XYZ file of C-alpha atoms in Angstrom:
527
model
C -30.197 9.844 -7.698
C -30.641 7.933 -4.446
C -28.234 8.091 -1.488
C -28.317 5.031 0.790
C -26.463 4.527 4.095
C -24.455 1.293 4.482
C -22.395 -0.019 7.381
C -19.142 -1.939 7.599
C -18.349 -4.921 9.792
C -15.743 -4.832 12.565
C -12.872 -5.679 10.211
C -13.334 -2.488 8.215
C -10.061 -1.059 9.601
C -8.285 -2.928 6.784
C -10.005 -0.530 4.408
C -7.734 2.432 3.884
C -7.546 5.329 1.464
C -6.003 4.163 -1.776
C -7.341 0.599 -1.902
C -8.890 -0.898 -5.029
C -11.764 -3.193 -5.894
C -11.925 -5.747 -8.683
C -15.111 -6.987 -10.341
C -15.136 -10.599 -11.537
C -18.420 -12.052 -12.755
C -20.405 -9.508 -10.771
C -18.574 -10.186 -7.494
C -16.524 -7.505 -5.760
C -13.019 -8.222 -4.467
C -11.011 -5.951 -2.222
C -7.291 -5.309 -2.804
C -4.767 -3.009 -1.104
C -5.328 -3.577 2.603
C -3.860 -1.582 5.454
C -0.445 -2.992 6.352
C 1.130 -6.211 5.154
C -1.011 -9.355 4.725
C -1.261 -11.673 7.718
C -1.645 -15.432 8.002
C -5.465 -15.232 7.896
C -5.267 -13.984 4.296
C -1.693 -14.027 2.915
C -2.851 -12.898 -0.539
C -4.302 -9.633 0.741
C -7.311 -10.115 -1.580
C -10.788 -10.437 -0.071
C -14.253 -11.142 -1.365
C -16.631 -8.405 -0.226
C -19.915 -9.907 0.875
C -22.449 -7.068 0.782
C -25.643 -8.172 2.443
C -28.424 -6.209 4.123
C -26.574 -2.879 3.899
C -23.440 -4.359 5.507
C -20.289 -5.748 3.916
C -17.982 -8.455 5.241
C -14.560 -9.573 4.013
C -13.713 -13.173 3.130
C -10.192 -14.266 2.136
C -9.338 -15.314 -1.424
C -6.436 -17.558 -2.478
C -3.843 -17.607 -5.270
C -2.914 -20.547 -7.497
C 0.451 -22.262 -7.000
C 1.909 -20.698 -10.159
C 1.063 -17.157 -9.005
C 3.614 -14.531 -8.050
C 3.545 -12.462 -4.860
C 1.306 -9.400 -5.066
C 1.963 -6.749 -2.394
C -0.962 -4.703 -1.043
C -0.582 -1.706 -3.349
C -2.289 1.609 -2.686
C -3.236 4.014 -5.483
C -2.292 1.694 -8.378
C -3.670 2.103 -11.881
C -6.169 -0.605 -12.809
C -8.162 -1.498 -15.889
C -9.849 -4.551 -17.350
C -8.408 -6.507 -20.247
C -10.589 -8.826 -22.316
C -9.329 -11.417 -24.744
C -11.893 -10.376 -27.351
C -15.124 -8.412 -27.538
C -17.285 -11.555 -27.395
C -15.557 -13.071 -24.373
C -17.018 -12.634 -20.894
C -13.716 -13.579 -19.270
C -11.682 -10.599 -18.186
C -8.370 -9.926 -16.533
C -7.202 -6.963 -14.513
C -4.007 -5.069 -15.221
C -2.457 -3.618 -12.059
C 0.414 -1.151 -12.447
C 2.390 0.887 -9.921
C 1.148 1.905 -6.483
C 2.553 2.236 -2.965
C 3.453 -0.586 -0.576
C 2.852 -0.367 3.200
C 6.496 0.738 3.543
C 5.790 3.649 1.166
C 7.972 2.122 -1.532
C 6.629 2.994 -4.982
C 6.276 0.105 -7.428
C 7.074 0.086 -11.139
C 5.845 -3.470 -11.634
C 2.866 -4.634 -13.671
C 0.650 -7.600 -12.816
C -2.112 -9.427 -14.653
C -4.749 -10.961 -12.396
C -7.418 -13.426 -13.531
C -10.071 -15.575 -11.862
C -9.251 -19.311 -11.820
C -12.194 -20.768 -9.910
C -14.939 -19.756 -7.518
C -17.450 -21.694 -5.461
C -19.520 -21.004 -2.378
C -16.548 -21.358 -0.042
C -13.383 -20.575 -1.968
C -12.164 -18.173 -4.629
C -8.836 -18.685 -6.406
C -6.954 -16.184 -8.558
C -3.874 -16.348 -10.726
C -1.506 -13.383 -10.524
C 1.395 -13.066 -12.966
C 4.053 -10.375 -12.998
C 4.731 -9.053 -16.500
C 8.269 -8.291 -17.637
C 8.460 -4.955 -19.453
C 11.167 -3.653 -21.776
C 11.900 -0.525 -23.765
C 10.717 2.829 -22.381
C 9.449 1.362 -19.114
C 7.338 3.820 -17.064
C 9.045 4.847 -13.853
C 7.595 3.837 -10.493
C 4.475 5.900 -9.836
C 1.057 6.070 -8.207
C -2.060 8.188 -8.723
C -1.951 7.541 -12.490
C -4.332 5.872 -14.932
C -4.174 3.018 -17.411
C -6.631 2.327 -20.254
C -6.881 -0.172 -23.095
C -7.544 1.159 -26.608
C -8.321 -0.762 -29.809
C -7.221 0.183 -33.315
C -7.031 -1.780 -36.589
C -7.800 -5.053 -34.832
C -5.038 -4.591 -32.259
C -5.030 -3.346 -28.675
C -2.537 -1.558 -26.451
C -2.550 -0.045 -22.959
C -2.089 3.686 -22.362
C -0.426 4.887 -19.135
C -0.420 8.558 -18.167
C 0.213 10.820 -15.163
C 0.899 10.036 -11.537
C 3.478 10.952 -8.943
C 6.801 9.549 -7.832
C 9.646 10.319 -5.461
C 12.137 13.028 -6.333
C 14.995 11.564 -8.442
C 18.025 10.530 -6.388
C 20.274 13.134 -8.009
C 17.913 15.922 -6.894
C 17.242 14.785 -3.342
C 18.306 16.691 -0.254
C 18.279 15.612 3.364
C 15.366 17.895 4.186
C 13.222 16.691 1.275
C 14.401 13.106 0.889
C 10.922 11.569 0.712
C 9.165 14.382 -1.141
C 7.096 13.517 -4.222
C 6.845 15.222 -7.598
C 4.579 14.954 -10.607
C 5.759 12.489 -13.214
C 6.697 13.935 -16.579
C 3.680 14.362 -18.887
C 4.722 11.486 -21.135
C 2.280 9.045 -22.689
C 3.284 5.368 -22.576
C 1.973 2.669 -24.885
C 2.432 -0.789 -23.351
C 1.872 -4.091 -25.129
C 1.419 -6.530 -22.253
C 1.416 -9.520 -24.596
C 5.032 -8.910 -25.644
C 6.128 -6.573 -22.825
C 7.101 -3.706 -25.126
C 6.864 -0.077 -23.910
C 7.115 3.109 -25.961
C 6.942 6.670 -24.599
C 5.661 9.772 -26.393
C 6.184 13.440 -25.539
C 3.316 15.563 -26.824
C 3.545 19.391 -26.919
C -0.063 19.785 -25.802
C 0.724 18.107 -22.470
C 2.870 20.579 -20.551
C 2.229 19.724 -16.893
C 2.219 16.452 -15.036
C -1.161 15.447 -13.642
C -2.222 13.034 -10.915
C -5.577 11.824 -9.612
C -7.324 12.681 -12.849
C -10.157 10.829 -14.587
C -9.645 8.964 -17.850
C -12.325 7.371 -20.027
C -11.438 5.279 -23.102
C -13.575 4.314 -26.053
C -12.286 2.468 -29.130
C -8.996 4.193 -30.085
C -9.441 7.330 -27.948
C -8.692 8.241 -24.330
C -10.218 11.341 -22.740
C -8.363 12.874 -19.764
C -10.326 15.152 -17.463
C -9.148 17.225 -14.475
C -6.215 16.231 -12.296
C -3.957 18.022 -9.835
C -0.497 19.451 -10.526
C 1.903 19.748 -7.578
C 4.226 22.101 -9.419
C 1.532 24.725 -9.998
C -0.888 23.610 -7.252
C -3.733 23.787 -9.765
C -6.449 21.547 -11.098
C -6.407 21.424 -14.838
C -9.522 22.886 -16.516
C -8.480 21.321 -19.820
C -10.002 18.302 -21.514
C -7.450 16.241 -23.433
C -8.220 13.807 -26.227
C -5.550 11.185 -26.954
C -6.020 9.269 -30.195
C -3.945 6.148 -30.810
C -3.356 4.639 -34.247
C -1.904 1.126 -34.495
C -0.797 0.521 -38.090
C 1.573 -2.240 -39.179
C 4.546 0.002 -38.436
C 5.155 2.264 -35.465
C 2.136 3.439 -33.446
C 1.092 7.072 -33.632
C -0.333 9.169 -30.786
C -1.941 12.592 -31.193
C -3.349 14.954 -28.559
C -6.074 17.559 -28.931
C -7.173 20.075 -26.290
C -10.959 20.333 -26.227
C -13.145 23.023 -24.614
C -15.600 22.316 -21.831
C -13.313 20.675 -19.273
C -13.865 20.649 -15.507
C -11.313 21.800 -12.930
C -11.517 18.868 -10.523
C -9.304 16.253 -8.918
C -10.084 12.840 -7.426
C -13.469 12.648 -9.155
C -15.378 9.391 -9.712
C -16.951 8.109 -12.934
C -19.626 5.427 -13.169
C -21.150 4.053 -16.374
C -24.882 4.343 -16.969
C -25.067 2.913 -20.489
C -22.882 2.189 -23.481
C -22.390 5.912 -24.149
C -23.446 7.648 -20.915
C -21.422 8.184 -17.734
C -21.897 10.130 -14.504
C -19.137 12.195 -12.853
C -19.452 12.731 -9.071
C -17.259 13.721 -6.138
C -13.781 15.150 -6.100
C -12.375 18.553 -5.161
C -12.478 21.907 -6.873
C -9.946 23.528 -4.519
C -7.559 22.532 -1.752
C -10.244 22.700 0.912
C -13.524 22.602 -1.008
C -15.342 19.476 -2.122
C -17.192 19.388 -5.420
C -20.817 18.474 -4.730
C -22.019 19.026 -8.312
C -22.633 16.096 -10.679
C -22.256 15.857 -14.450
C -23.315 13.551 -17.252
C -20.671 12.592 -19.838
C -21.859 11.398 -23.234
C -19.480 9.720 -25.699
C -20.666 9.348 -29.280
C -18.457 8.512 -32.227
C -15.400 10.766 -31.859
C -16.849 13.464 -29.637
C -17.513 14.008 -25.948
C -20.214 16.120 -24.305
C -20.307 17.089 -20.617
C -23.685 18.202 -19.200
C -24.834 19.375 -15.790
C -26.872 16.890 -13.772
C -29.130 17.246 -10.753
C -27.284 15.821 -7.763
C -28.662 13.864 -4.807
C -29.846 15.299 -1.524
C -26.507 15.251 0.285
C -26.652 14.662 4.044
C -25.402 17.289 6.485
C -22.486 15.034 7.449
C -21.328 14.918 3.829
C -21.799 18.652 3.318
C -19.801 19.645 6.383
C -17.026 17.038 6.355
C -13.593 18.189 5.287
C -12.773 15.194 3.079
C -14.624 12.427 1.309
C -13.716 9.476 -0.833
C -15.310 6.888 -3.063
C -15.121 4.761 -6.178
C -17.239 3.335 -8.957
C -19.247 0.240 -8.022
C -20.344 -0.302 -11.606
C -23.706 -0.066 -13.348
C -24.525 3.416 -12.168
C -23.614 3.074 -8.472
C -20.863 4.760 -6.474
C -19.632 4.023 -2.961
C -18.886 7.165 -0.941
C -17.275 7.445 2.469
C -16.496 10.162 4.993
C -14.208 9.940 8.055
C -15.962 8.969 11.249
C -13.725 11.320 13.277
C -14.868 11.322 16.911
C -18.394 10.201 16.127
C -17.516 6.537 16.370
C -15.719 4.475 18.960
C -13.210 3.206 16.400
C -10.816 6.012 15.495
C -10.240 4.912 11.902
C -13.892 4.066 11.145
C -15.826 5.675 8.330
C -19.409 6.328 7.353
C -20.356 4.762 4.017
C -23.009 5.628 1.458
C -24.070 4.090 -1.839
C -25.092 6.632 -4.459
C -27.386 5.080 -7.062
C -27.499 7.201 -10.181
C -30.117 4.985 -11.874
C -33.765 4.455 -11.085
C -34.915 1.026 -9.981
C -36.543 0.431 -13.347
C -33.249 1.029 -15.138
C -31.086 -1.116 -12.859
C -30.687 -4.175 -15.058
C -27.836 -6.265 -16.445
C -26.012 -4.754 -19.391
C -22.643 -5.267 -20.999
C -20.062 -2.634 -20.176
C -18.274 -2.300 -23.485
C -16.584 1.012 -22.785
C -13.333 0.947 -20.870
C -13.231 3.130 -17.747
C -10.267 3.935 -15.562
C -10.929 6.466 -12.814
C -7.960 7.177 -10.569
C -9.803 8.463 -7.534
C -7.077 8.327 -4.955
C -5.250 11.215 -3.392
C -2.067 11.766 -1.493
C -1.026 10.782 1.984
C -1.327 13.499 4.630
C 1.883 15.474 4.563
C 2.692 14.638 0.953
C 0.652 17.502 -0.407
C -2.096 20.011 0.252
C -4.962 19.385 2.720
C -7.428 18.088 0.145
C -5.093 15.194 -0.489
C -6.182 13.567 2.782
C -9.184 12.171 0.930
C -7.765 9.172 -0.871
C -10.736 7.406 -2.371
C -12.198 3.980 -1.922
C -13.103 2.090 -5.061
C -15.937 -0.383 -5.523
C -16.288 -1.691 -9.062
C -19.420 -3.871 -8.921
C -22.993 -3.439 -7.837
C -23.917 -4.248 -4.270
C -25.170 -7.826 -4.210
C -25.284 -10.666 -1.739
C -23.081 -13.718 -2.070
C -23.885 -17.258 -0.975
C -20.687 -17.738 1.001
C -20.329 -19.710 4.199
C -19.937 -17.314 7.113
C -17.329 -19.575 8.677
C -14.832 -18.241 6.150
C -15.374 -14.625 7.209
C -12.151 -12.804 7.933
C -11.855 -11.930 11.615
C -9.639 -8.950 12.269
C -9.423 -9.787 15.959
C -7.311 -12.841 15.074
C -4.576 -10.671 13.651
C -1.683 -8.944 15.310
C -1.865 -5.255 16.061
C -0.514 -3.504 12.990
C 0.855 -0.675 15.118
C 3.318 -3.119 16.674
C 4.886 -4.161 13.368
C 6.565 -2.423 10.475
C 9.276 0.198 10.137
C 7.490 2.959 12.076
C 7.057 1.245 15.431
C 8.225 2.631 18.756
C 11.142 0.273 19.125
C 12.306 1.384 22.594
C 11.726 3.934 25.309
C 14.202 6.296 23.642
C 12.851 5.811 20.094
C 12.587 9.075 18.141
C 11.684 7.754 14.680
C 8.622 9.538 13.266
C 7.240 8.746 9.797
C 6.424 12.438 9.256
C 9.851 13.855 10.169
C 12.289 11.006 9.504
C 15.177 11.581 7.100
C 17.805 8.996 6.047
C 20.693 8.637 8.490
C 22.726 5.837 6.895
C 23.883 5.738 3.284
C 22.003 2.461 2.795
C 18.641 4.024 3.690
C 16.242 5.363 1.071
C 12.654 5.769 2.264
C 12.565 3.636 5.408
C 14.810 3.401 8.469
C 17.368 0.630 8.911
C 16.391 -1.967 11.508
C 18.183 -4.780 13.298
C 16.837 -7.787 15.193
C 17.388 -7.998 18.936
C 17.812 -11.639 19.957
C 16.381 -11.189 23.434
C 13.528 -13.606 24.170
C 11.504 -14.290 21.023
C 13.235 -11.397 19.282
C 12.061 -7.930 18.286
C 13.135 -5.290 15.773
C 14.738 -1.989 16.718
C 15.910 1.010 14.712
C 19.665 1.060 14.212
C 19.698 4.835 14.634
C 17.943 4.597 18.015
C 20.613 2.122 19.157
C 23.386 4.641 18.274
C 25.018 2.155 15.903
C 27.658 3.496 13.568
C 27.329 2.645 9.906
C 30.426 0.436 9.971
C 29.093 -1.460 12.995
C 25.686 -1.862 11.330
C 27.288 -3.321 8.215
C 29.492 -5.597 10.305
C 26.494 -6.928 12.244
C 24.532 -7.525 9.066
C 27.359 -9.539 7.531
C 28.468 -11.471 10.624
C 26.570 -14.449 11.964
C 26.287 -13.139 15.511
C 23.448 -12.319 17.873
C 22.699 -8.682 18.609
C 21.089 -7.320 21.764
C 19.573 -3.850 21.927
C 20.495 -1.256 24.528
C 17.654 -2.329 26.819
C 18.613 -6.018 26.775
C 22.394 -5.948 26.421
C 22.870 -6.013 30.214
C 20.581 -9.014 30.478
C 22.611 -10.764 27.797
C 25.852 -10.076 29.632
C 24.307 -11.468 32.776
C 23.439 -14.688 30.979
C 26.943 -15.066 29.595
C 29.014 -14.165 32.684
C 28.134 -15.239 36.251
C 27.437 -12.399 38.589
C 30.142 -11.479 41.060
C 29.564 -13.128 44.449
C 31.472 -11.952 47.502
C 32.458 -15.088 49.377
C 33.464 -15.015 53.030
C 37.054 -16.111 53.516
C 37.338 -19.077 55.817
C 40.281 -18.979 58.255
C 42.985 -21.378 57.238
C 43.930 -24.167 59.645
C 47.553 -23.997 60.898
C 49.758 -26.595 59.330
C 51.476 -29.133 61.558
C 55.199 -28.692 61.732
C 57.179 -31.679 60.691
C 59.459 -32.812 63.463
C 62.822 -33.947 62.331
C 65.448 -35.251 64.572
C 68.615 -33.387 64.247
C 71.727 -34.874 65.717
C 73.575 -32.053 67.142
C 77.053 -32.382 68.341
C 76.098 -32.673 72.029
C 73.610 -35.342 71.194
C 76.151 -37.315 69.291
C 78.561 -37.159 72.208
C 75.965 -38.321 74.673
C 75.022 -41.183 72.379
C 78.616 -42.335 72.049
C 79.147 -42.015 75.721
C 76.221 -44.336 76.385
C 77.424 -46.729 73.763
C 80.862 -47.248 75.356
C 79.893 -47.169 78.952
């Protein structure tokens, strides 16, 4: 096993714990960026150009008939092929978290439409589901099984928010393990059926699942309720007769107590298990070989690589399957790099150079190698994994299309968790709903000052009735810092004018004929 250091370009800050990678025709595509997509790449899907031990990100586009796909973190992904002989594949994407920490219950099918040296186009379609639809979740797995000439998807595990009826103000945004139900989903017709199996007692998240033919093997996983990592190995067998499907579960010996582990495929029947955690604060540096033959599974110890001192001493690590016996690993850069959110990256090659050749991956793998957000769970959950699903290879893509992160707006200035004003006290780690209309993000209102900016309604001391009135009325709102400016624009400022002295009015002279005057006049007249 060979460990190789790789570096990321300057736009690597879009890479965040919980993202996913898709492999189409041997090319790797990134999905689940940090924050909402910007104008440089509105789809949020990038081609990863890995060249000379460095990877760059180049935007991909969607067809006109595609739906909107949010940048989901920790979704469940698996490949779906039309038939065994077809090289064309689609990806099923289910669940995950949005940048606002909303949890999705939607399912998408993503396929490659066209690709040339300068442009890649995908089609993304949202699938309507009916019946026993799985609740919104993340940290779960999805696999495709085949039985009697038919296929169906199996969804299991994950975490979700506490049900509304059980929420309290103090724990409004707390998460819980999903019920240990097994869901069979027919994406062709949108039908969902759930099964409760007595062998599955506890909900699991961030486990590993490997599927072959009509069987899914579930290994490890973390339970929030018990704060344990399951040592059990579960075997789910699915039968698809003409009538109702049947699902059975068997508990097998020889499991591994691990969470957030990574599986990569070496051959048609051989896999390698690396990474993960064996306790809240202890990484698992051991490696194992998993062999699937017929209807049995065998887990063997394997000599691991020569881990570097940085990997051995770091608190968390993350990674995902790159395909064909390679795994991408990463550790936080901490204070060792100028960029605070930078990471060190390694490629672990489980094969020798003589064995690294093209081969068809006929066994379905789904490894959910993400972990929780800090604050959602125990310390080990800070290590949400990266996931690369294709071998590192160079792409003949024009460098003029390279995504430039410097062209984008600062993500810290947008979103629900900004510092909206000098008196802002909204903190993503301590915030609890204040208004009845809030669920897992604070209510915001647009201030019309200048080009406009968003502020938290709670920071503006708005009552709920006033907030509703402003949202319904077609009026401009000005925040506390700009309301005085707005009043100044609407009403002229008071100006103290000096009073000018008034000129005295001329008195009108009227001739009054008094009695003496009349007498004198008559006297003159008759003299």
